[in-house]
C-alpha positions as YAML, in Angstrom:
chain: A
units: angstrom
residues:
- id: 1
  name: UNK
  ca: [95.58, 103.15, 132.61]
- id: 2
  name: UNK
  ca: [92.92, 100.45, 132.71]
- id: 3
  name: UNK
  ca: [90.44, 100.10, 129.89]
- id: 4
  name: UNK
  ca: [88.50, 97.71, 127.74]
- id: 5
  name: UNK
  ca: [90.04, 96.44, 124.54]
- id: 6
  name: UNK
  ca: [87.78, 95.30, 121.70]
- id: 7
  name: UNK
  ca: [89.04, 91.91, 120.61]
- id: 8
  name: UNK
  ca: [89.31, 91.05, 116.91]
- id: 9
  name: UNK
  ca: [86.71, 88.29, 117.11]
- id: 10
  name: UNK
  ca: [83.10, 88.07, 118.16]
- id: 11
  name: UNK
  ca: [81.80, 86.07, 121.05]
- id: 12
  name: UNK
  ca: [78.79, 83.80, 121.21]
- id: 13
  name: UNK
  ca: [75.76, 85.11, 119.37]
- id: 14
  name: UNK
  ca: [77.98, 87.39, 117.26]
- id: 15
  name: UNK
  ca: [78.37, 89.96, 120.03]
- id: 16
  name: UNK
  ca: [81.58, 92.00, 120.50]
- id: 17
  name: UNK
  ca: [84.12, 90.70, 122.98]
- id: 18
  name: UNK
  ca: [86.26, 92.87, 125.22]
- id: 19
  name: UNK
  ca: [89.34, 92.38, 127.36]
- id: 20
  name: UNK
  ca: [89.87, 94.36, 130.54]
- id: 21
  name: UNK
  ca: [93.54, 95.27, 130.35]
- id: 22
  name: UNK
  ca: [96.13, 97.65, 131.70]
- id: 23
  name: UNK
  ca: [98.28, 97.41, 128.59]
- id: 24
  name: UNK
  ca: [99.35, 95.05, 125.86]
- id: 25
  name: UNK
  ca: [101.40, 92.63, 127.90]
- id: 26
  name: UNK
  ca: [99.02, 89.82, 128.80]
- id: 27
  name: UNK
  ca: [98.84, 86.64, 126.73]
- id: 28
  name: UNK
  ca: [95.33, 87.31, 125.44]
- id: 29
  name: UNK
  ca: [96.25, 90.84, 124.37]
- id: 30
  name: UNK
  ca: [99.30, 89.55, 122.47]
- id: 31
  name: UNK
  ca: [97.12, 86.89, 120.84]
- id: 32
  name: UNK
  ca: [94.64, 89.59, 119.78]
- id: 33
  name: UNK
  ca: [97.52, 91.61, 118.27]
- id: 34
  name: UNK
  ca: [98.62, 88.56, 116.29]
- id: 35
  name: UNK
  ca: [95.07, 87.84, 115.08]
- id: 36
  name: UNK
  ca: [94.67, 91.49, 113.97]
- id: 37
  name: UNK
  ca: [97.93, 91.29, 111.99]
- id: 38
  name: UNK
  ca: [96.81, 88.05, 110.34]
- id: 39
  name: UNK
  ca: [93.39, 89.51, 109.50]
- id: 40
  name: UNK
  ca: [94.95, 92.58, 107.87]
- id: 41
  name: UNK
  ca: [97.48, 90.45, 105.96]
- id: 42
  name: UNK
  ca: [94.68, 88.18, 104.75]
- id: 43
  name: UNK
  ca: [92.66, 91.21, 103.63]
- id: 44
  name: UNK
  ca: [95.60, 92.48, 101.57]
- id: 45
  name: UNK
  ca: [95.99, 89.09, 99.92]
- id: 46
  name: UNK
  ca: [92.29, 88.72, 99.14]
- id: 47
  name: UNK
  ca: [92.12, 92.25, 97.67]
- id: 48
  name: UNK
  ca: [95.12, 91.52, 95.46]
- id: 49
  name: UNK
  ca: [93.64, 88.23, 94.26]
- id: 50
  name: UNK
  ca: [90.23, 89.81, 93.61]
- id: 51
  name: UNK
  ca: [91.86, 92.62, 91.61]
- id: 52
  name: UNK
  ca: [93.78, 90.07, 89.56]
- id: 53
  name: UNK
  ca: [90.57, 88.12, 88.94]
- id: 54
  name: UNK
  ca: [88.62, 91.20, 87.86]
- id: 55
  name: UNK
  ca: [91.31, 93.08, 85.94]
- id: 56
  name: UNK
  ca: [89.62, 92.32, 82.64]
- id: 57
  name: UNK
  ca: [92.26, 90.08, 81.10]
- id: 58
  name: UNK
  ca: [90.71, 86.85, 82.36]
- id: 59
  name: UNK
  ca: [87.07, 85.89, 82.33]
- id: 60
  name: UNK
  ca: [86.01, 84.88, 85.84]
- id: 61
  name: UNK
  ca: [83.15, 82.44, 86.25]
- id: 62
  name: UNK
  ca: [80.16, 83.68, 88.27]
- id: 63
  name: UNK
  ca: [80.96, 81.19, 91.05]
- id: 64
  name: UNK
  ca: [84.51, 82.55, 91.27]
- id: 65
  name: UNK
  ca: [83.27, 86.13, 91.51]
- id: 66
  name: UNK
  ca: [80.74, 85.13, 94.18]
- id: 67
  name: UNK
  ca: [83.46, 83.34, 96.16]
- id: 68
  name: UNK
  ca: [85.72, 86.39, 95.90]
- id: 69
  name: UNK
  ca: [82.89, 88.69, 97.02]
- id: 70
  name: UNK
  ca: [82.19, 86.53, 100.06]
- id: 71
  name: UNK
  ca: [85.87, 86.53, 101.05]
- id: 72
  name: UNK
  ca: [86.06, 90.32, 100.52]
- id: 73
  name: UNK
  ca: [83.06, 90.83, 102.80]
- id: 74
  name: UNK
  ca: [84.67, 88.65, 105.48]
- id: 75
  name: UNK
  ca: [87.93, 90.58, 105.22]
- id: 76
  name: UNK
  ca: [86.17, 93.95, 105.26]
- id: 77
  name: UNK
  ca: [84.25, 92.91, 108.38]
- id: 78
  name: UNK
  ca: [87.49, 91.92, 110.11]
- id: 79
  name: UNK
  ca: [89.26, 95.10, 108.98]
- id: 80
  name: UNK
  ca: [86.41, 97.31, 110.20]
- id: 81
  name: UNK
  ca: [86.50, 95.54, 113.56]
- id: 82
  name: UNK
  ca: [90.25, 96.24, 113.84]
- id: 83
  name: UNK
  ca: [89.76, 99.88, 112.78]
- id: 84
  name: UNK
  ca: [86.93, 100.32, 115.29]
- id: 85
  name: UNK
  ca: [89.02, 98.84, 118.09]
- id: 86
  name: UNK
  ca: [92.04, 100.97, 117.25]
- id: 87
  name: UNK
  ca: [89.91, 104.08, 116.87]
- id: 88
  name: UNK
  ca: [88.42, 103.49, 120.31]
- id: 89
  name: UNK
  ca: [91.93, 103.45, 121.77]
- id: 90
  name: UNK
  ca: [92.78, 106.91, 120.39]
- id: 91
  name: UNK
  ca: [92.64, 109.83, 122.79]
- id: 92
  name: UNK
  ca: [89.69, 112.18, 122.29]
- id: 93
  name: UNK
  ca: [90.36, 115.00, 119.84]
- id: 94
  name: UNK
  ca: [89.51, 118.58, 120.71]
- id: 95
  name: UNK
  ca: [86.44, 119.82, 118.90]
- id: 96
  name: UNK
  ca: [86.95, 122.25, 116.04]
- id: 97
  name: UNK
  ca: [85.44, 125.61, 117.06]
- id: 98
  name: UNK
  ca: [84.55, 125.92, 113.36]
...
C-alpha cells in the first residue's frame, strides 16, 4: 500500500513535509521513526523537569519558568505532529449510527 507519511519535522517556510512510501523500510522512514522516538522521549523529560520546578517546594525564577514554558511548547508541538501523523495512518473508523 503506497501512501504519504507526515514526517516529524517541517520543511522550508514551516510547511509540513511528507514522504511517499510503501512501508517503513526506507532509510528516511527509519530516520523519521528515530526522530519521533527522540521527540517523545524529550517531551517526557521536559514535562518531568517542569513538574519538578513547579511542584511548590522550590521557588523558580521568572526566567526559569519562561524557559520551561518555551521548551514545553516546543515539545507539545513535536508531540502533536507525531500524533497527527500517526492518526493519519490509522484506518478509517465506521461511523456510529448514533
